[in-house]
Amino acid sequence: MLSTIKIFYKENRIWMYLLKYITISIIIAIMAILIDTKFFEVLNILPDILLTSVDLAKLILSTLAGSLLTITTFTFSTIMVVLTMYSSNFSPRVVNNFLTDKITMKVLGVFIGGFFYCILTLFFMRNIYSEYLVVSATIAVIYSAFCIVYFVMFVFRVSSSIQATKLIGRLYEESLEIVENTLKERKTKENITYSEMTKFSNKLEIPSNQNGYLELISFTDILFNLKNLESSLIVNFNIGDFISENEIIATLYYSGDIKKDALKANLEKNFSIEGERIEYNDYRYSIQKIVDITLRAISPGINDPNTAIHCINILGVLLSKLGKIEGSYNIIKEDSSKTRIIYEDFDFKEDLYFTFYQIAHYGKK
C-alpha cells in the first residue's frame, strides 16, 4: 500500500506541489481577510508600521498580482526552453527530471499561489471601509520577498541543469540510490533454481488486463490472498517490462480446490501496470537515461566524446555494484503463509548487455 502511494505521488507530484502552495496561499489570504475585516481582533496589537490604508493596499496588491502573473509566464517560458534543450541535446527521457525538480515545481507553485493571494484579498477588500487600516499589503510584500528568493534559486538551478556533467551527476545519484535499494532487497531473499519451482500439479494463469509497463508488485497483498493455500506463484516479468493485454503476468501452481475466477481477479489487482515507466524501483530505466545521453553524445550531430566517456565511466561504477550478486530466482514468503512467490531478478550479464550493446553498436560507426 505504501509503495502504491509513493508511485502515485511520484506520478502526480507536479500537481501536488502546485496544489500545496496554492492551498497555503488561499489559507493565508483567508486569515488576512478575516483580520482586515476585524473578525479577529489582531490589528490593535500589530505595530502601525505593518498596517496600510485600503487605497495603498489595493495599489500594492494589484501591482503584485500583475507582476506575479508576468513572472509566472516568464518562468513557464524558461521551463519550456530548457525542456526543449533536454529533449534535443540529451534525451526525451530526462525531460521529466527537470520538470519534477523540487525548485522547478516550487517556483511555479509559489508564483501562482501569490497571484491567488493578491486576487482574493483584492476581491474581499471592496467591503472594507476606506478608513480602515489593513495588513494584507504587508503580507503580500513579505510574500513577494519569498518569491524573489525562489526566482533567484530557479535561475541558478536552470544554469546548473543545462550543464551535461551536472545532469549526469544527478542521474548517477538517482540510479545509485535505486541500485543500492535493489541490492539490499536481493541480499535478504532466499535463492533457488528453476528445477525446484513446479512441484504442484494444478496451475492458474494470471493475465494482464491492460497494456503497459509493470511498475509495482504488491507482494504483501499476494501473500495475504494466498496465505491458506499451499502454492507457488511464479512471476514471469520484471519491474519495467512491457506487458501486452491478456499476456500472462504470473502463474500460480497449487494443490487443492480454489475459486479460480475470484482468486484471479484479486491477484490481478496486485500488479500495477502504468502507461509510462518511472524510476521508483526500476534501476534499468534510470541507467537507460545515462545510456541515452551517451548515445546522443557520440552521434554525428552532437559529437561530444568527452561527455560520452564520462557517461561510460558512470555506467561502469553502477554496473560494478550490480555485479556483486549473481542473478537468480528469489523466494518471497512469510512464516504465517503456506505460499511463496518466486521472482526472477535481472542477471548481471543481461544488465551488462542491456547497458552497452547500443553504445558498442553506434560507437563503431
Coordinates of C-alpha atoms in Angstrom, one line a residue:
M1 CA 0.0 0.0 0.0
L2 CA 2.8 2.4 0.9
S3 CA 4.6 1.7 -2.4
T4 CA 1.4 2.3 -4.3
I5 CA 1.1 5.7 -2.6
K6 CA 4.7 6.6 -3.4
I7 CA 4.2 5.7 -7.1
F8 CA 1.0 7.8 -7.2
Y9 CA 2.9 10.7 -5.6
K10 CA 5.8 10.5 -8.0
E11 CA 3.5 10.4 -11.0
N12 CA 1.5 13.4 -9.8
R13 CA 4.0 15.4 -7.7
I14 CA 3.9 18.3 -10.1
W15 CA 0.2 18.8 -9.3
M16 CA 0.8 18.0 -5.6
Y17 CA 3.3 20.9 -5.3
L18 CA 1.1 23.3 -7.2
L19 CA -1.9 22.4 -5.1
K20 CA 0.2 22.6 -1.9
Y21 CA 1.3 26.2 -2.5
I22 CA -2.0 27.4 -3.9
T23 CA -3.7 25.9 -0.8
I24 CA -1.2 27.6 1.6
S25 CA -1.7 30.9 -0.2
I26 CA -5.5 30.6 0.0
I27 CA -5.3 29.9 3.7
I28 CA -3.1 32.9 4.2
A29 CA -5.5 35.0 2.2
I30 CA -8.4 33.9 4.3
M31 CA -6.6 34.7 7.5
A32 CA -5.6 38.1 6.1
I33 CA -9.2 38.8 5.1
L34 CA -10.6 37.8 8.5
I35 CA -8.0 40.1 10.2
D36 CA -8.7 43.0 7.9
T37 CA -12.5 42.7 8.4
K38 CA -11.9 42.6 12.2
F39 CA -13.3 39.2 12.5
F40 CA -10.2 38.6 14.7
E41 CA -9.1 41.5 16.9
V42 CA -5.5 41.4 15.8
L43 CA -5.0 44.8 14.2
N44 CA -4.9 46.5 17.6
I45 CA -1.8 44.6 18.7
L46 CA 0.1 44.9 15.4
P47 CA 2.7 47.7 15.0
D48 CA 1.5 50.6 12.9
I49 CA 4.4 50.1 10.5
L50 CA 2.8 46.8 9.4
L51 CA -0.6 48.4 8.5
T52 CA -1.5 50.4 5.4
S53 CA -4.5 52.2 4.2
V54 CA -7.0 50.5 2.0
D55 CA -6.1 52.5 -1.1
L56 CA -2.4 51.8 -0.7
A57 CA -3.2 48.1 -0.1
K58 CA -5.2 48.0 -3.3
L59 CA -2.4 49.6 -5.2
I60 CA 0.2 47.2 -3.8
L61 CA -1.9 44.1 -4.3
S62 CA -2.9 45.0 -7.9
T63 CA 0.7 45.7 -8.8
L64 CA 2.0 42.5 -7.3
A65 CA -0.8 40.5 -8.9
G66 CA 0.2 41.7 -12.4
S67 CA 3.9 41.3 -11.6
L68 CA 3.5 37.7 -10.3
L69 CA 1.4 36.7 -13.4
T70 CA 4.1 38.2 -15.7
I71 CA 7.0 36.4 -13.9
T72 CA 5.0 33.2 -13.9
T73 CA 4.6 33.4 -17.7
F74 CA 8.4 34.1 -18.0
T75 CA 9.2 31.2 -15.7
F76 CA 7.0 28.9 -17.7
S77 CA 8.6 30.0 -21.0
T78 CA 12.1 29.3 -19.5
I79 CA 11.0 25.9 -18.4
M80 CA 9.8 25.1 -21.9
V81 CA 13.1 26.3 -23.4
V82 CA 15.0 24.0 -21.0
L83 CA 12.7 21.1 -21.8
T84 CA 13.3 21.6 -25.5
M85 CA 17.0 21.6 -25.0
Y86 CA 16.9 18.5 -22.8
S87 CA 14.9 16.7 -25.5
S88 CA 17.2 17.7 -28.3
N89 CA 20.7 17.6 -26.7
F90 CA 20.3 14.8 -24.1
S91 CA 17.2 12.5 -24.2
P92 CA 13.4 12.9 -24.1
R93 CA 13.5 10.6 -21.1
V94 CA 15.4 13.1 -18.9
V95 CA 12.8 15.8 -19.6
N96 CA 10.8 14.7 -16.6
N97 CA 13.9 15.0 -14.3
F98 CA 13.9 18.8 -14.8
L99 CA 10.2 19.1 -14.8
T100 CA 9.8 17.3 -11.5
D101 CA 12.8 19.0 -9.8
K102 CA 11.8 20.5 -6.5
I103 CA 12.9 24.0 -7.3
T104 CA 11.1 24.0 -10.7
M105 CA 7.8 22.8 -9.1
K106 CA 8.1 25.1 -6.1
V107 CA 8.8 28.2 -8.1
L108 CA 5.6 27.8 -10.1
G109 CA 3.6 26.9 -7.0
V110 CA 4.9 30.0 -5.2
F111 CA 4.2 32.4 -8.0
I112 CA 0.7 31.0 -8.8
G113 CA -0.1 30.9 -5.1
G114 CA 1.0 34.6 -4.7
F115 CA -1.3 35.6 -7.6
F116 CA -4.2 33.8 -6.0
Y117 CA -3.5 35.6 -2.7
C118 CA -3.5 39.0 -4.3
I119 CA -6.7 38.4 -6.3
L120 CA -8.6 37.0 -3.3
T121 CA -7.6 39.8 -0.9
L122 CA -8.4 42.4 -3.5
F123 CA -11.8 40.9 -4.1
F124 CA -12.9 41.0 -0.5
M125 CA -11.3 44.3 0.2
R126 CA -14.2 46.1 -1.5
N127 CA -16.3 45.5 1.6
I128 CA -13.9 47.2 4.0
Y129 CA -14.4 50.8 4.9
S130 CA -11.9 53.1 3.4
E131 CA -10.8 54.5 6.8
Y132 CA -9.6 51.0 8.0
L133 CA -6.0 50.0 8.2
V134 CA -5.3 46.6 6.8
V135 CA -2.4 44.1 6.9
S136 CA -3.0 42.3 3.6
A137 CA -0.5 44.5 1.7
T138 CA 2.3 43.9 4.3
I139 CA 1.8 40.1 4.0
A140 CA 1.9 40.5 0.2
V141 CA 5.2 42.4 0.4
I142 CA 6.7 39.7 2.6
Y143 CA 5.4 37.0 0.2
S144 CA 6.9 38.8 -2.7
A145 CA 10.3 38.7 -1.0
F146 CA 10.0 34.9 -0.8
C147 CA 9.1 34.9 -4.5
I148 CA 12.3 36.8 -5.3
V149 CA 14.4 34.3 -3.3
Y150 CA 12.7 31.3 -5.1
F151 CA 13.2 33.0 -8.5
V152 CA 16.9 33.5 -7.8
M153 CA 17.2 29.8 -6.8
F154 CA 15.4 28.9 -10.0
V155 CA 17.8 30.9 -12.2
F156 CA 20.8 29.2 -10.5
R157 CA 19.1 25.8 -10.9
V158 CA 18.4 26.4 -14.6
S159 CA 22.1 27.5 -15.2
S160 CA 23.2 24.3 -13.4
S161 CA 20.7 22.0 -15.1
I162 CA 21.8 22.8 -18.7
Q163 CA 25.3 21.6 -17.9
A164 CA 25.8 18.0 -19.1
T165 CA 28.1 17.0 -16.2
K166 CA 25.6 18.3 -13.6
L167 CA 22.7 16.4 -15.2
I168 CA 24.8 13.2 -15.4
G169 CA 25.7 13.6 -11.7
R170 CA 22.1 13.9 -10.7
L171 CA 21.2 10.9 -12.8
Y172 CA 24.0 8.9 -11.2
E173 CA 22.8 9.7 -7.7
E174 CA 19.3 8.8 -8.6
S175 CA 20.5 5.5 -10.2
L176 CA 22.8 4.7 -7.3
E177 CA 20.0 5.0 -4.8
I178 CA 17.8 2.7 -6.8
V179 CA 20.6 0.2 -7.4
E180 CA 21.5 0.1 -3.7
N181 CA 17.9 -0.4 -2.6
T182 CA 17.7 -3.3 -5.1
L183 CA 20.8 -4.9 -3.8
K184 CA 19.5 -4.7 -0.2
E185 CA 16.4 -6.5 -1.2
R186 CA 18.3 -9.2 -3.1
K187 CA 20.5 -9.9 -0.1
T188 CA 17.5 -10.6 2.2
K189 CA 15.9 -13.1 -0.1
E190 CA 16.4 -16.9 -0.4
N191 CA 17.6 -18.2 -3.8
I192 CA 16.5 -21.3 -5.6
T193 CA 17.0 -23.0 -9.0
Y194 CA 14.3 -23.3 -11.7
S195 CA 14.0 -27.0 -11.2
E196 CA 12.5 -26.5 -7.8
M197 CA 9.6 -24.5 -8.9
T198 CA 6.9 -26.7 -10.3
K199 CA 6.1 -29.4 -7.8
F200 CA 2.4 -28.7 -7.8
S201 CA 0.1 -30.3 -10.4
N202 CA -2.6 -27.6 -10.7
K203 CA -1.9 -24.2 -12.1
L204 CA -3.7 -20.9 -12.6
E205 CA -2.5 -18.3 -15.1
I206 CA -2.9 -14.6 -14.2
P207 CA -3.3 -12.4 -17.3
S208 CA -2.7 -8.7 -17.7
N209 CA -5.8 -6.6 -18.0
Q210 CA -4.1 -3.8 -20.0
N211 CA -1.1 -2.8 -22.0
G212 CA 1.7 -1.0 -20.2
Y213 CA 4.8 -1.3 -18.1
L214 CA 5.0 -3.3 -14.9
E215 CA 5.8 -0.8 -12.2
L216 CA 4.9 -2.5 -8.9
I217 CA 4.1 -5.9 -7.5
S218 CA 2.3 -5.9 -4.1
F219 CA 4.0 -9.0 -2.7
T220 CA 2.4 -8.5 0.8
D221 CA -1.1 -8.4 -0.6
I222 CA -0.4 -11.5 -2.7
L223 CA 0.9 -13.5 0.3
F224 CA -2.2 -12.4 2.2
N225 CA -4.6 -13.6 -0.5
L226 CA -2.8 -16.9 -0.7
K227 CA -2.0 -17.4 3.0
N228 CA -4.3 -20.5 3.3
L229 CA -3.3 -22.1 0.0
E230 CA -0.2 -24.3 -0.4
S231 CA 1.2 -22.9 -3.6
S232 CA 3.9 -21.2 -5.5
L233 CA 3.4 -18.1 -7.6
I234 CA 5.9 -17.6 -10.4
V235 CA 6.2 -14.0 -11.7
N236 CA 7.0 -14.1 -15.4
F237 CA 8.1 -10.4 -15.7
N238 CA 10.5 -8.0 -14.1
I239 CA 9.8 -4.5 -13.0
G240 CA 9.9 -2.2 -16.0
D241 CA 9.0 -4.9 -18.6
F242 CA 6.3 -4.0 -21.2
I243 CA 3.3 -6.3 -20.9
S244 CA 0.5 -6.7 -23.5
E245 CA -3.1 -7.1 -22.6
N246 CA -4.0 -10.7 -21.8
E247 CA -0.3 -11.7 -21.6
I248 CA 0.4 -14.0 -18.6
I249 CA 2.0 -12.0 -15.8
A250 CA 2.3 -14.8 -13.3
T251 CA 1.4 -18.5 -12.9
L252 CA 0.1 -20.0 -9.7
Y253 CA 1.0 -23.6 -9.0
Y254 CA -1.1 -25.0 -6.2
S255 CA -2.7 -28.1 -4.6
G256 CA -6.4 -28.3 -3.5
D257 CA -9.5 -26.6 -4.7
I258 CA -9.9 -22.9 -5.2
K259 CA -12.4 -20.4 -6.6
K260 CA -10.4 -19.6 -9.7
D261 CA -12.3 -16.5 -11.0
A262 CA -12.4 -14.8 -7.6
L263 CA -8.7 -15.5 -6.9
K264 CA -7.6 -14.5 -10.4
A265 CA -9.4 -11.2 -10.0
N266 CA -7.8 -10.5 -6.6
L267 CA -4.3 -11.4 -7.8
E268 CA -4.6 -9.2 -11.0
K269 CA -5.1 -6.1 -8.7
N270 CA -1.7 -6.7 -7.1
F271 CA 0.2 -6.0 -10.3
S272 CA 0.4 -2.3 -11.1
I273 CA 0.7 -1.6 -14.8
E274 CA 1.3 2.0 -16.0
G275 CA 1.4 3.7 -19.4
E276 CA 4.9 5.2 -18.7
R277 CA 7.9 3.9 -17.0
I278 CA 9.1 5.5 -13.7
E279 CA 12.4 5.1 -12.0
Y280 CA 10.9 4.4 -8.5
N281 CA 12.3 0.9 -8.3
D282 CA 13.3 0.3 -11.9
Y283 CA 17.1 0.7 -11.9
R284 CA 17.3 -0.3 -15.6
Y285 CA 15.2 2.7 -16.6
S286 CA 17.4 5.1 -14.6
I287 CA 20.5 3.5 -16.2
Q288 CA 18.8 3.8 -19.6
K289 CA 18.7 7.6 -19.2
I290 CA 22.5 7.7 -18.9
V291 CA 22.8 5.4 -21.9
D292 CA 20.6 7.7 -24.0
I293 CA 22.9 10.7 -23.1
T294 CA 25.9 8.6 -24.1
L295 CA 24.3 7.8 -27.5
R296 CA 23.4 11.4 -28.1
A297 CA 26.9 12.5 -27.2
I298 CA 28.5 10.1 -29.8
S299 CA 26.0 11.0 -32.5
P300 CA 27.4 13.0 -35.5
G301 CA 25.1 15.9 -34.7
I302 CA 26.5 16.4 -31.2
N303 CA 29.9 14.8 -31.4
D304 CA 30.9 15.2 -27.7
P305 CA 33.2 12.3 -26.9
N306 CA 34.2 13.6 -23.5
T307 CA 30.6 13.5 -22.3
A308 CA 30.3 10.0 -23.7
I309 CA 33.4 8.9 -21.9
H310 CA 32.2 10.4 -18.6
C311 CA 28.8 8.6 -19.0
I312 CA 30.6 5.3 -19.7
N313 CA 32.7 5.8 -16.5
I314 CA 29.5 6.4 -14.5
L315 CA 27.8 3.3 -16.0
G316 CA 30.9 1.3 -15.1
V317 CA 30.5 2.3 -11.4
L318 CA 26.8 1.4 -11.3
L319 CA 27.4 -2.0 -13.0
S320 CA 30.2 -2.8 -10.7
K321 CA 27.7 -2.7 -7.8
L322 CA 25.2 -4.9 -9.7
G323 CA 28.0 -7.4 -10.5
K324 CA 28.4 -8.3 -6.8
I325 CA 25.3 -10.5 -6.7
E326 CA 24.5 -13.2 -9.2
G327 CA 21.1 -13.4 -10.9
S328 CA 18.7 -16.0 -9.5
Y329 CA 15.2 -16.8 -8.7
N330 CA 14.3 -15.2 -5.3
I331 CA 11.7 -16.6 -2.9
I332 CA 9.4 -14.2 -1.1
K333 CA 7.4 -15.7 1.7
E334 CA 6.1 -15.3 5.3
D335 CA 6.2 -17.7 8.2
S336 CA 2.4 -17.4 8.6
S337 CA 1.7 -18.2 4.9
K338 CA 1.7 -21.5 3.1
T339 CA 2.6 -20.0 -0.2
R340 CA 5.7 -18.5 -1.7
I341 CA 6.4 -16.0 -4.5
I342 CA 9.2 -16.9 -7.0
Y343 CA 10.5 -13.8 -8.7
E344 CA 13.4 -13.7 -11.1
D345 CA 15.9 -10.8 -10.8
F346 CA 17.9 -9.4 -13.7
D347 CA 21.1 -11.3 -14.4
F348 CA 24.3 -9.3 -14.4
K349 CA 25.2 -10.5 -17.9
E350 CA 21.8 -9.2 -19.1
D351 CA 22.4 -5.9 -17.4
L352 CA 25.8 -5.6 -19.0
Y353 CA 24.4 -6.3 -22.5
F354 CA 21.4 -4.1 -21.9
T355 CA 23.7 -1.2 -20.9
F356 CA 26.5 -1.3 -23.5
Y357 CA 25.1 -3.0 -26.6
Q358 CA 23.8 0.2 -28.2
I359 CA 26.9 2.1 -27.2
A360 CA 29.1 -0.5 -28.8
H361 CA 26.9 -0.7 -31.9
Y362 CA 26.6 3.0 -32.7
G363 CA 30.1 3.8 -31.4
K364 CA 31.6 1.8 -34.2
K365 CA 30.0 4.0 -36.8

